[in-house]
């Protein structure tokens, strides 16, 4: 284990005892993880996840395309009719594949994302100060990037259509595309890990002798190449834009095959509005756990390149092979509830940002904001203070905003119907991810703020679901 990581561990232990002893100052170490079983958490689990996640993405797409979306049909074909053999699955789902046309699209898209991130105008803003005192600086051009990209995509589609081509080529080669992006993402994660180990961009890195855990969790918190932030590119500029464009492409394919269907329309509109909200709030996202706690490794980078492309787009992908008409009444109800969920989710994030930027001198739901001033100390000994909001949505539960997020995931999948569980995979996984995230965030905030966090927990006792959890 490197010296810096040992230092971080010992400081984190001090931080835990400091948070018990004193109410005034707390040291922050968001990097420490205390696995009860080191072998399980640092080797077995990362290995299993690195193997299981690509396999899951591939098999889900396979079931959608070749087994009528039915998980039981997949197992029947595998176990009884043997039209799919275990050998096929191991060969097709585990081998690193490279399909050149897909590879060219993926690399061009990534180069596009980097170039636009560099050239598009935007005000500079700062991310939160790290344990070591580093302050990351970004340019606020996410929304502009999103709008410009949608316009360019529409123009490209028009040009392709003039030449009897279509972006739905990606749908037609979706299995090859996903395997190629997965191969590419594995390679990228490996290079990012090596970069973190040997030429880290900042002191916020944590390397160990266990390459598996370093690969899975990543080494660096803020890796940059030629001053381009890798997490900004993979998470926002590739991952979130790919999610939007793939959803549009799948919706176009549905329309090409069956004409207008309201189900594909609802899923597409809700996803696009949600992602428009994401890019509008991108600078807020750059202050969340993904950026300030999770390092650039398989979990985040492979996740945003492959998991988001394959799993987050699942409802719209599923609708291509399972078209549905809901009728005007259901369409209006689902769209309205979906838009309300997006608004509430956005408004929760907005309240938090507003209270932070005004140090609590603002009103929330028509009353002066109720706040707690929470102090913490960095590794360099410097003391800082944060404002915790204890009114508005943040008084209902400590992660109330996860409820509209989950409601929305259900609503944009609902057009797929209730016959199959498969398209709900995103909503189910999101539920597990958010409950675990609420728990992790709580641990992180307790370690950072100590007694001030306990005070907030006494005022707002539930993590997510009022009265339940
Ligand atoms: N679709 C998806 O896959 C997912 C979507 N999301 C969405 O992303 C958005 C961000 O969620 P998430 O990343 O979990 O982060 P949060 O918005 O929950 O932010 C958590 C951080 O906010 C600060 N904080 C916590 N409580 C308070 C409070 N009462 N007042 C002020 N600040 C507080 C703490 O940071 P600090 O250290 O600054 O004090 C804490 O670590 C949400 O809209 C969520 O729904 C999230 C996860 C997955
Ligand atoms: C097992 C495995 C490989 C998991 C991958 C997980 C990541 C891809 C996701 C973990 C957290 C996710 C996100 C957090 C917050 C977000 C804000 C929201 O408004 C848009 C979506 C997202 C950026 C979302 C994206 C996927 C994750 C990083």
Coordinates of C-alpha atoms and ligand atoms in Angstrom, one line a residue:
X1 CA 0.0 0.0 0.0
X2 CA 1.3 3.5 -0.9
X3 CA 2.4 5.9 1.8
X4 CA -0.3 8.4 0.8
X5 CA -3.0 5.8 1.2
X6 CA -1.7 4.8 4.6
X7 CA -1.6 8.4 5.6
X8 CA -5.2 8.8 4.5
X9 CA -6.3 5.7 6.4
X10 CA -4.7 6.8 9.6
X11 CA -6.1 10.3 9.2
X12 CA -9.5 8.8 8.6
X13 CA -9.3 6.9 11.9
X14 CA -8.4 10.1 13.7
X15 CA -11.4 11.7 11.9
X16 CA -13.7 9.1 13.3
X17 CA -12.6 9.6 16.9
X18 CA -12.5 13.4 16.5
X19 CA -16.1 13.3 15.3
X20 CA -17.1 11.5 18.5
X21 CA -15.0 13.7 20.8
X22 CA -15.7 17.2 19.6
X23 CA -18.5 19.1 18.1
X24 CA -16.4 21.9 16.7
X25 CA -14.1 20.5 14.0
X26 CA -13.9 17.3 12.0
X27 CA -11.3 16.0 9.6
X28 CA -12.5 14.8 6.3
X29 CA -11.4 11.6 4.6
X30 CA -14.0 10.6 2.1
X31 CA -11.6 8.0 0.6
X32 CA -11.4 5.5 3.4
X33 CA -13.4 2.3 3.1
X34 CA -13.4 -0.1 6.0
X35 CA -14.1 -3.6 4.6
X36 CA -14.7 -6.2 7.3
X37 CA -13.5 -8.8 5.0
X38 CA -10.6 -7.4 2.9
X39 CA -10.4 -10.4 0.6
X40 CA -14.1 -10.2 -0.2
X41 CA -14.4 -6.4 -0.6
X42 CA -11.0 -5.8 -2.3
X43 CA -10.6 -8.9 -4.6
X44 CA -13.6 -11.2 -4.9
X45 CA -16.3 -8.6 -5.3
X46 CA -14.4 -6.4 -7.8
X47 CA -13.5 -9.5 -9.8
X48 CA -17.1 -10.7 -9.8
X49 CA -18.5 -7.3 -10.8
X50 CA -16.0 -6.9 -13.6
X51 CA -17.1 -10.3 -15.0
X52 CA -20.8 -10.1 -14.2
X53 CA -21.6 -6.6 -15.4
X54 CA -20.5 -7.1 -19.0
X55 CA -22.2 -10.5 -19.0
X56 CA -25.4 -9.0 -17.6
X57 CA -25.5 -6.2 -20.2
X58 CA -25.0 -8.7 -23.1
X59 CA -27.5 -11.2 -21.8
X60 CA -30.2 -8.6 -21.3
X61 CA -29.8 -7.3 -24.8
X62 CA -29.7 -10.9 -26.1
X63 CA -33.0 -11.7 -24.2
X64 CA -34.7 -8.6 -25.7
X65 CA -33.6 -9.4 -29.2
X66 CA -33.6 -13.2 -29.5
X67 CA -36.0 -14.4 -26.7
X68 CA -39.0 -12.0 -27.1
X69 CA -37.9 -10.2 -23.9
X70 CA -38.7 -13.3 -21.8
X71 CA -36.1 -14.4 -19.2
X72 CA -37.8 -17.8 -18.9
X73 CA -37.6 -18.4 -22.6
X74 CA -33.9 -17.7 -22.4
X75 CA -33.4 -20.3 -19.7
X76 CA -35.7 -22.8 -21.6
X77 CA -33.6 -22.4 -24.7
X78 CA -30.4 -22.7 -22.7
X79 CA -31.4 -25.7 -20.5
X80 CA -34.0 -27.7 -22.5
X81 CA -34.1 -27.0 -26.2
X82 CA -30.4 -26.2 -26.3
X83 CA -30.9 -23.7 -29.2
X84 CA -28.5 -21.6 -27.1
X85 CA -25.6 -23.5 -25.5
X86 CA -23.5 -22.5 -22.6
X87 CA -20.5 -22.5 -25.0
X88 CA -22.3 -19.9 -27.2
X89 CA -22.9 -17.7 -24.2
X90 CA -19.4 -18.0 -22.8
X91 CA -18.0 -17.2 -26.3
X92 CA -20.3 -14.5 -27.3
X93 CA -20.7 -12.7 -23.9
X94 CA -17.2 -12.9 -22.4
X95 CA -14.9 -12.5 -25.4
X96 CA -13.5 -9.0 -26.1
X97 CA -15.1 -8.1 -29.5
X98 CA -14.1 -5.4 -31.9
X99 CA -16.5 -4.4 -34.6
X100 CA -14.7 -1.7 -36.7
X101 CA -17.7 0.5 -37.7
X102 CA -18.8 0.6 -34.1
X103 CA -15.2 1.3 -33.0
X104 CA -15.0 4.2 -35.4
X105 CA -18.3 5.6 -34.1
X106 CA -17.2 5.3 -30.5
X107 CA -13.8 6.8 -30.9
X108 CA -15.2 9.7 -33.1
X109 CA -17.8 10.4 -30.5
X110 CA -15.2 10.5 -27.8
X111 CA -13.0 12.8 -29.8
X112 CA -16.0 15.0 -30.5
X113 CA -16.8 15.1 -26.7
X114 CA -13.3 16.2 -25.8
X115 CA -13.0 18.8 -28.6
X116 CA -16.3 20.4 -27.8
X117 CA -15.6 20.4 -24.1
X118 CA -12.4 22.3 -24.8
X119 CA -13.8 24.8 -27.3
X120 CA -17.3 25.6 -26.1
X121 CA -17.5 28.8 -24.1
X122 CA -18.6 28.8 -20.4
X123 CA -17.9 30.5 -17.1
X124 CA -15.2 28.8 -14.9
X125 CA -16.5 27.3 -11.7
X126 CA -14.9 25.4 -8.8
X127 CA -15.6 22.0 -7.5
X128 CA -15.5 21.3 -3.7
X129 CA -12.1 21.4 -2.0
X130 CA -10.5 17.9 -1.6
X131 CA -8.9 16.3 1.5
X132 CA -5.5 17.5 0.3
X133 CA -6.7 21.1 -0.4
X134 CA -7.0 20.7 -4.2
X135 CA -9.8 22.7 -5.8
X136 CA -10.8 21.3 -9.3
X137 CA -11.8 24.0 -11.9
X138 CA -14.2 23.3 -14.7
X139 CA -15.9 25.3 -17.5
X140 CA -19.7 25.5 -17.3
X141 CA -20.5 24.6 -20.9
X142 CA -22.5 21.3 -20.3
X143 CA -25.9 22.7 -21.4
X144 CA -24.4 24.4 -24.4
X145 CA -22.7 21.1 -25.3
X146 CA -26.0 19.2 -25.0
X147 CA -28.0 21.7 -27.2
X148 CA -25.2 21.9 -29.9
X149 CA -24.9 18.1 -29.9
X150 CA -28.7 17.7 -30.4
X151 CA -28.7 20.2 -33.3
X152 CA -25.7 18.5 -34.9
X153 CA -27.3 15.1 -34.5
X154 CA -30.5 16.3 -36.2
X155 CA -28.5 17.8 -39.1
X156 CA -26.5 14.5 -39.4
X157 CA -29.7 12.5 -39.4
X158 CA -31.1 14.7 -42.2
X159 CA -27.9 14.3 -44.3
X160 CA -27.9 10.5 -43.7
X161 CA -31.5 10.2 -44.7
X162 CA -30.9 12.2 -47.9
X163 CA -28.4 9.4 -48.7
X164 CA -30.8 6.6 -47.7
X165 CA -28.9 6.0 -44.5
X166 CA -30.0 6.3 -40.9
X167 CA -28.4 6.6 -37.4
X168 CA -30.6 3.5 -36.6
X169 CA -27.6 1.6 -38.0
X170 CA -26.5 1.6 -34.4
X171 CA -29.7 -0.2 -33.4
X172 CA -29.2 -2.8 -36.2
X173 CA -25.7 -3.5 -34.9
X174 CA -26.5 -3.0 -31.2
X175 CA -24.9 -6.2 -29.9
X176 CA -21.6 -5.6 -31.8
X177 CA -21.7 -2.0 -30.7
X178 CA -22.1 -2.8 -27.0
X179 CA -19.3 -5.5 -27.1
X180 CA -17.0 -3.0 -28.8
X181 CA -17.7 -0.2 -26.4
X182 CA -17.2 -2.6 -23.5
X183 CA -13.8 -3.7 -24.9
X184 CA -12.8 -0.1 -25.4
X185 CA -14.0 0.9 -21.9
X186 CA -11.9 -2.0 -20.3
X187 CA -8.8 -0.7 -22.1
X188 CA -9.5 2.9 -21.1
X189 CA -10.0 1.9 -17.5
X190 CA -6.7 0.0 -17.5
X191 CA -4.9 3.0 -19.0
X192 CA -6.5 5.4 -16.5
X193 CA -5.4 3.1 -13.7
X194 CA -1.8 3.0 -15.0
X195 CA -1.9 6.8 -15.3
X196 CA -3.1 7.1 -11.7
X197 CA -0.4 4.8 -10.4
X198 CA 2.5 6.4 -12.3
X199 CA 1.6 9.9 -13.3
X200 CA -1.2 11.1 -11.1
X201 CA -2.6 14.6 -11.9
X202 CA -3.2 15.6 -8.2
X203 CA -2.4 14.3 -4.7
X204 CA -6.0 12.9 -4.5
X205 CA -5.1 9.4 -5.5
X206 CA -5.1 6.1 -3.7
X207 CA -3.1 3.2 -5.0
X208 CA -2.6 -0.3 -3.5
X209 CA -0.7 -3.4 -4.3
X210 CA -4.0 -5.0 -5.3
X211 CA -4.5 -4.2 -9.0
X212 CA -8.0 -5.7 -9.0
X213 CA -9.3 -3.2 -6.5
X214 CA -7.4 -0.4 -8.1
X215 CA -8.9 -1.3 -11.5
X216 CA -12.5 -1.6 -10.1
X217 CA -12.5 1.4 -7.8
X218 CA -9.9 3.5 -9.7
X219 CA -6.8 5.3 -8.4
X220 CA -7.3 9.0 -9.0
X221 CA -10.1 11.2 -7.9
X222 CA -9.5 14.0 -10.5
X223 CA -7.5 12.5 -13.4
X224 CA -6.8 14.9 -16.2
X225 CA -5.0 14.4 -19.6
X226 CA -3.9 17.7 -21.2
X227 CA -6.1 19.4 -18.6
X228 CA -9.2 17.5 -19.8
X229 CA -11.1 16.0 -16.9
X230 CA -11.6 12.3 -17.6
X231 CA -14.6 11.9 -15.3
X232 CA -16.3 14.9 -16.8
X233 CA -15.8 13.3 -20.3
X234 CA -16.9 9.7 -19.4
X235 CA -19.8 10.5 -17.0
X236 CA -21.3 13.6 -18.6
X237 CA -20.1 14.3 -22.1
X238 CA -20.1 10.7 -23.3
X239 CA -22.4 8.8 -20.9
X240 CA -25.2 11.2 -20.6
X241 CA -25.2 12.4 -24.2
X242 CA -25.0 8.7 -25.4
X243 CA -28.0 8.0 -23.2
X244 CA -30.0 10.8 -24.9
X245 CA -28.9 10.0 -28.5
X246 CA -29.4 6.3 -28.1
X247 CA -32.9 6.8 -26.7
X248 CA -33.7 9.0 -29.8
X249 CA -32.2 6.4 -32.1
X250 CA -34.3 3.6 -30.6
X251 CA -37.4 5.8 -30.8
X252 CA -36.6 6.5 -34.5
X253 CA -36.2 2.8 -35.1
X254 CA -39.6 2.1 -33.6
X255 CA -41.2 4.8 -35.8
X256 CA -39.4 3.4 -38.9
X257 CA -40.8 0.0 -38.2
X258 CA -44.4 0.7 -37.0
X259 CA -45.1 4.4 -37.5
X260 CA -45.8 6.6 -34.5
X261 CA -46.3 4.8 -31.2
X262 CA -47.2 6.8 -28.1
X263 CA -45.2 4.4 -25.8
X264 CA -41.9 5.1 -27.6
X265 CA -42.8 8.8 -27.7
X266 CA -43.4 9.0 -23.9
X267 CA -40.2 7.1 -23.0
X268 CA -38.2 9.3 -25.4
X269 CA -39.7 12.6 -24.2
X270 CA -39.3 11.9 -20.5
X271 CA -35.7 10.7 -21.0
X272 CA -34.8 13.8 -23.0
X273 CA -36.4 16.2 -20.5
X274 CA -34.6 14.4 -17.7
X275 CA -31.3 14.7 -19.5
X276 CA -31.9 18.3 -20.4
X277 CA -32.4 18.9 -16.6
X278 CA -29.1 17.0 -16.0
X279 CA -27.1 19.2 -18.4
X280 CA -28.7 22.3 -17.0
X281 CA -27.5 21.2 -13.5
X282 CA -24.2 19.6 -14.6
X283 CA -22.1 21.9 -12.4
X284 CA -24.2 20.6 -9.4
X285 CA -23.5 17.0 -10.4
X286 CA -19.8 17.8 -10.3
X287 CA -20.2 18.3 -6.6
X288 CA -21.9 14.9 -5.9
X289 CA -20.5 11.6 -4.6
X290 CA -19.6 10.3 -8.0
X291 CA -17.1 13.1 -8.4
X292 CA -15.9 13.9 -4.9
X293 CA -15.8 10.3 -3.5
X294 CA -15.6 7.7 -6.3
X295 CA -12.4 7.5 -8.2
X296 CA -12.0 7.0 -11.9
X297 CA -12.1 3.2 -12.3
X298 CA -14.3 0.4 -13.8
X299 CA -17.3 1.3 -11.6
X300 CA -17.6 4.9 -12.9
X301 CA -15.9 4.9 -16.3
X302 CA -16.9 1.5 -17.6
X303 CA -20.3 2.1 -15.9
X304 CA -20.9 5.4 -17.7
X305 CA -19.7 4.2 -21.1
X306 CA -21.3 0.7 -21.2
X307 CA -23.8 0.2 -18.3
X308 CA -25.5 3.5 -19.0
X309 CA -25.6 2.8 -22.8
X310 CA -26.9 -0.8 -22.3
X311 CA -29.1 -0.7 -19.2
X312 CA -30.3 2.9 -18.8
X313 CA -31.6 2.9 -22.4
X314 CA -33.3 -0.5 -21.9
X315 CA -37.0 0.7 -21.9
X316 CA -36.6 2.4 -25.3
X317 CA -34.6 -0.5 -26.7
X318 CA -37.3 -2.9 -25.5
X319 CA -40.0 -0.9 -27.2
X320 CA -38.5 -1.5 -30.6
X321 CA -39.3 -5.2 -30.4
X322 CA -42.4 -4.7 -28.2
X323 CA -44.4 -1.8 -29.6
X324 CA -47.4 -0.6 -27.7
X325 CA -50.2 1.9 -27.9
X326 CA -51.3 3.4 -24.6
X327 CA -54.0 5.7 -25.9
X328 CA -54.3 9.5 -25.3
X329 CA -55.5 9.3 -21.7
X330 CA -52.7 7.1 -20.4
X331 CA -50.2 9.0 -22.5
X332 CA -51.3 12.3 -20.9
X333 CA -51.3 10.8 -17.3
X334 CA -47.9 9.2 -17.6
X335 CA -46.3 12.2 -19.3
X336 CA -47.7 14.6 -16.7
X337 CA -46.6 12.4 -13.7
X338 CA -43.2 12.0 -15.3
X339 CA -42.7 15.7 -15.8
X340 CA -43.8 16.4 -12.2
X341 CA -41.3 13.8 -11.0
X342 CA -38.5 15.5 -13.0
X343 CA -39.5 18.9 -11.6
X344 CA -39.6 17.7 -8.0
X345 CA -36.2 16.0 -8.4
X346 CA -34.7 19.1 -9.9
X347 CA -36.3 21.3 -7.2
X348 CA -34.7 19.3 -4.4
X349 CA -31.2 19.7 -6.0
X350 CA -32.0 23.4 -6.6
X351 CA -32.9 24.0 -2.9
X352 CA -29.6 22.5 -1.8
X353 CA -27.6 24.5 -4.3
X354 CA -29.4 27.7 -3.3
X355 CA -28.9 27.2 0.4
X356 CA -25.2 26.5 -0.2
X357 CA -24.6 29.5 -2.4
X358 CA -26.3 31.9 0.0
X359 CA -25.0 30.3 3.2
X360 CA -28.5 29.7 4.3
X361 CA -29.7 33.3 3.8
X362 CA -32.6 32.5 1.5
X363 CA -36.2 31.3 1.9
X364 CA -37.4 27.8 1.3
X365 CA -41.1 27.2 0.6
X366 CA -41.8 30.7 1.7
X367 CA -40.0 30.6 5.1
X368 CA -36.5 31.4 6.1
X369 CA -34.3 28.3 5.4
X370 CA -33.6 26.2 8.5
X371 CA -29.9 25.3 8.5
X372 CA -27.1 23.7 10.5
X373 CA -23.6 25.0 10.2
X374 CA -21.3 22.0 10.0
X375 CA -17.5 22.3 10.4
X376 CA -14.9 19.9 9.1
X377 CA -11.1 19.8 8.8
X378 CA -9.0 18.9 5.7
X379 CA -5.9 16.7 5.9
X380 CA -3.8 19.9 5.8
X381 CA -5.4 21.0 9.0
X382 CA -7.5 23.8 7.5
X383 CA -11.0 24.2 8.8
X384 CA -14.0 24.6 6.5
X385 CA -17.7 25.0 7.1
X386 CA -20.7 23.8 5.1
X387 CA -24.4 24.7 5.4
X388 CA -26.8 21.8 5.8
X389 CA -30.4 22.5 4.9
X390 CA -33.0 21.1 7.3
X391 CA -36.2 22.5 5.7
X392 CA -38.1 22.1 2.5
X393 CA -37.6 18.7 0.8
X394 CA -34.5 18.2 3.0
X395 CA -36.7 18.1 6.1
X396 CA -39.0 15.2 4.7
X397 CA -36.1 12.8 4.5
X398 CA -32.3 13.1 4.0
X399 CA -32.5 11.8 0.4
X400 CA -36.1 12.6 -0.5
X401 CA -35.0 13.4 -4.1
X402 CA -34.5 9.7 -4.7
X403 CA -38.2 9.1 -4.5
X404 CA -39.1 11.2 -7.7
X405 CA -36.0 9.7 -9.4
X406 CA -37.4 6.2 -8.8
X407 CA -41.0 7.2 -9.7
X408 CA -39.7 8.5 -13.0
X409 CA -37.7 5.3 -13.7
X410 CA -41.0 3.4 -13.3
X411 CA -43.0 5.9 -15.4
X412 CA -40.7 5.9 -18.4
X413 CA -40.7 2.0 -18.3
X414 CA -44.5 1.7 -17.8
X415 CA -45.1 2.1 -21.6
X416 CA -43.3 -1.2 -22.1
X417 CA -46.3 -2.9 -20.4
X418 CA -46.4 -5.1 -17.3
X419 CA -46.1 -8.5 -19.1
X420 CA -42.3 -8.6 -18.9
X421 CA -40.0 -7.8 -15.9
X422 CA -36.9 -7.3 -18.2
X423 CA -37.4 -3.6 -19.1
X424 CA -37.9 -2.8 -15.4
X425 CA -34.3 -3.9 -14.8
X426 CA -33.1 -0.3 -14.8
X427 CA -35.7 0.7 -12.2
X428 CA -34.9 -2.3 -10.0
X429 CA -31.2 -1.7 -10.1
X430 CA -31.7 2.0 -9.5
X431 CA -33.7 1.2 -6.4
X432 CA -30.8 -1.0 -5.0
X433 CA -28.2 1.6 -6.1
X434 CA -30.0 4.5 -4.5
X435 CA -30.7 2.8 -1.2
X436 CA -27.0 1.8 -1.0
X437 CA -26.0 5.3 -2.0
X438 CA -28.2 6.9 0.7
X439 CA -26.4 4.6 3.2
X440 CA -22.9 5.4 1.8
X441 CA -23.6 9.1 1.7
X442 CA -24.8 9.0 5.3
X443 CA -21.5 7.3 6.4
X444 CA -19.5 9.9 4.4
X445 CA -21.4 12.9 6.0
X446 CA -21.1 11.4 9.5
X447 CA -17.4 11.0 9.0
X448 CA -17.1 14.5 7.6
X449 CA -19.3 16.5 9.9
X450 CA -19.6 14.3 13.1
X451 CA -22.0 15.7 15.7
X452 CA -23.4 18.3 13.3
X453 CA -24.6 15.4 11.1
X454 CA -26.0 13.6 14.1
X455 CA -28.0 16.8 14.9
X456 CA -29.4 16.8 11.3
X457 CA -30.3 13.1 11.7
X458 CA -32.2 13.8 14.9
X459 CA -34.2 16.6 13.1
X460 CA -34.7 14.4 9.9
X461 CA -34.6 10.8 11.1
X462 CA -35.3 9.0 7.8
X463 CA -32.7 8.3 5.0
X464 CA -35.1 8.1 2.1
X465 CA -38.7 6.9 2.8
X466 CA -40.4 8.9 5.5
X467 CA -41.5 6.5 8.3
X468 CA -39.9 3.5 6.7
X469 CA -36.1 3.8 5.9
Ligands
LIG1 N1 -30.3 7.8 -12.3 C1 -29.2 7.5 -11.6 O1 -28.5 6.5 -11.9 C2 -28.9 8.3 -10.4 C3 -29.4 9.6 -10.2 N2 -29.1 10.3 -9.1 C4 -29.6 11.7 -9.0 O2 -28.5 12.5 -9.0 C5 -28.8 13.7 -8.2 C6 -27.7 13.8 -7.1 O3 -27.8 12.8 -6.1 P1 -26.5 12.3 -5.3 O4 -25.3 12.2 -6.2 O5 -26.9 11.1 -4.6 O6 -26.2 13.5 -4.4 P2 -27.0 14.3 -3.3 O7 -27.7 15.4 -4.1 O8 -27.8 13.5 -2.4 O9 -25.8 15.0 -2.5 C7 -25.3 14.4 -1.4 C8 -24.4 15.4 -0.8 O10 -25.1 16.6 -0.5 C9 -24.6 17.2 0.7 N3 -25.8 17.2 1.6 C10 -26.4 16.1 2.2 N4 -27.4 16.5 2.9 C11 -27.5 17.9 2.8 C12 -28.3 18.9 3.3 N5 -29.3 18.6 4.1 N6 -28.1 20.2 3.0 C13 -27.1 20.5 2.2 N7 -26.2 19.6 1.6 C14 -26.4 18.3 1.9 C15 -23.5 16.3 1.2 O11 -22.3 16.8 0.5 P3 -21.3 17.8 1.2 O12 -20.0 17.0 1.4 O13 -21.1 18.9 0.2 O14 -21.8 18.3 2.5 C16 -23.8 15.0 0.6 O15 -22.7 14.1 0.4 C17 -30.1 13.4 -7.6 O16 -31.1 14.1 -8.3 C18 -30.3 11.9 -7.7 O17 -31.7 11.6 -7.8 C19 -28.2 9.8 -8.2 C20 -27.7 8.6 -8.3 C21 -28.0 7.7 -9.4
LIG2 C1 -22.0 -1.9 -11.4 C2 -21.7 -0.8 -12.2 C3 -20.8 -0.9 -13.3 C4 -22.4 0.4 -11.9 C5 -22.2 1.6 -12.6 C6 -22.8 2.7 -11.9 C7 -22.6 4.1 -12.5 C8 -22.7 4.0 -14.0 C9 -23.8 4.9 -12.0 C10 -23.6 5.1 -10.5 C11 -24.3 6.4 -10.1 C12 -24.9 6.9 -11.4 C13 -25.3 8.3 -11.6 C14 -25.4 9.1 -10.6 C15 -26.1 10.4 -10.7 C16 -26.5 10.8 -11.9 C17 -27.2 12.1 -12.0 C18 -28.5 12.0 -12.8 O1 -29.1 13.2 -12.9 C19 -28.1 11.5 -14.2 C20 -27.5 10.1 -14.1 C21 -26.2 10.1 -13.2 C22 -25.1 10.8 -13.8 C23 -26.0 8.6 -12.9 C24 -25.2 7.9 -14.1 C25 -24.7 6.5 -13.8 C26 -23.9 6.4 -12.5 C27 -22.6 7.1 -12.5

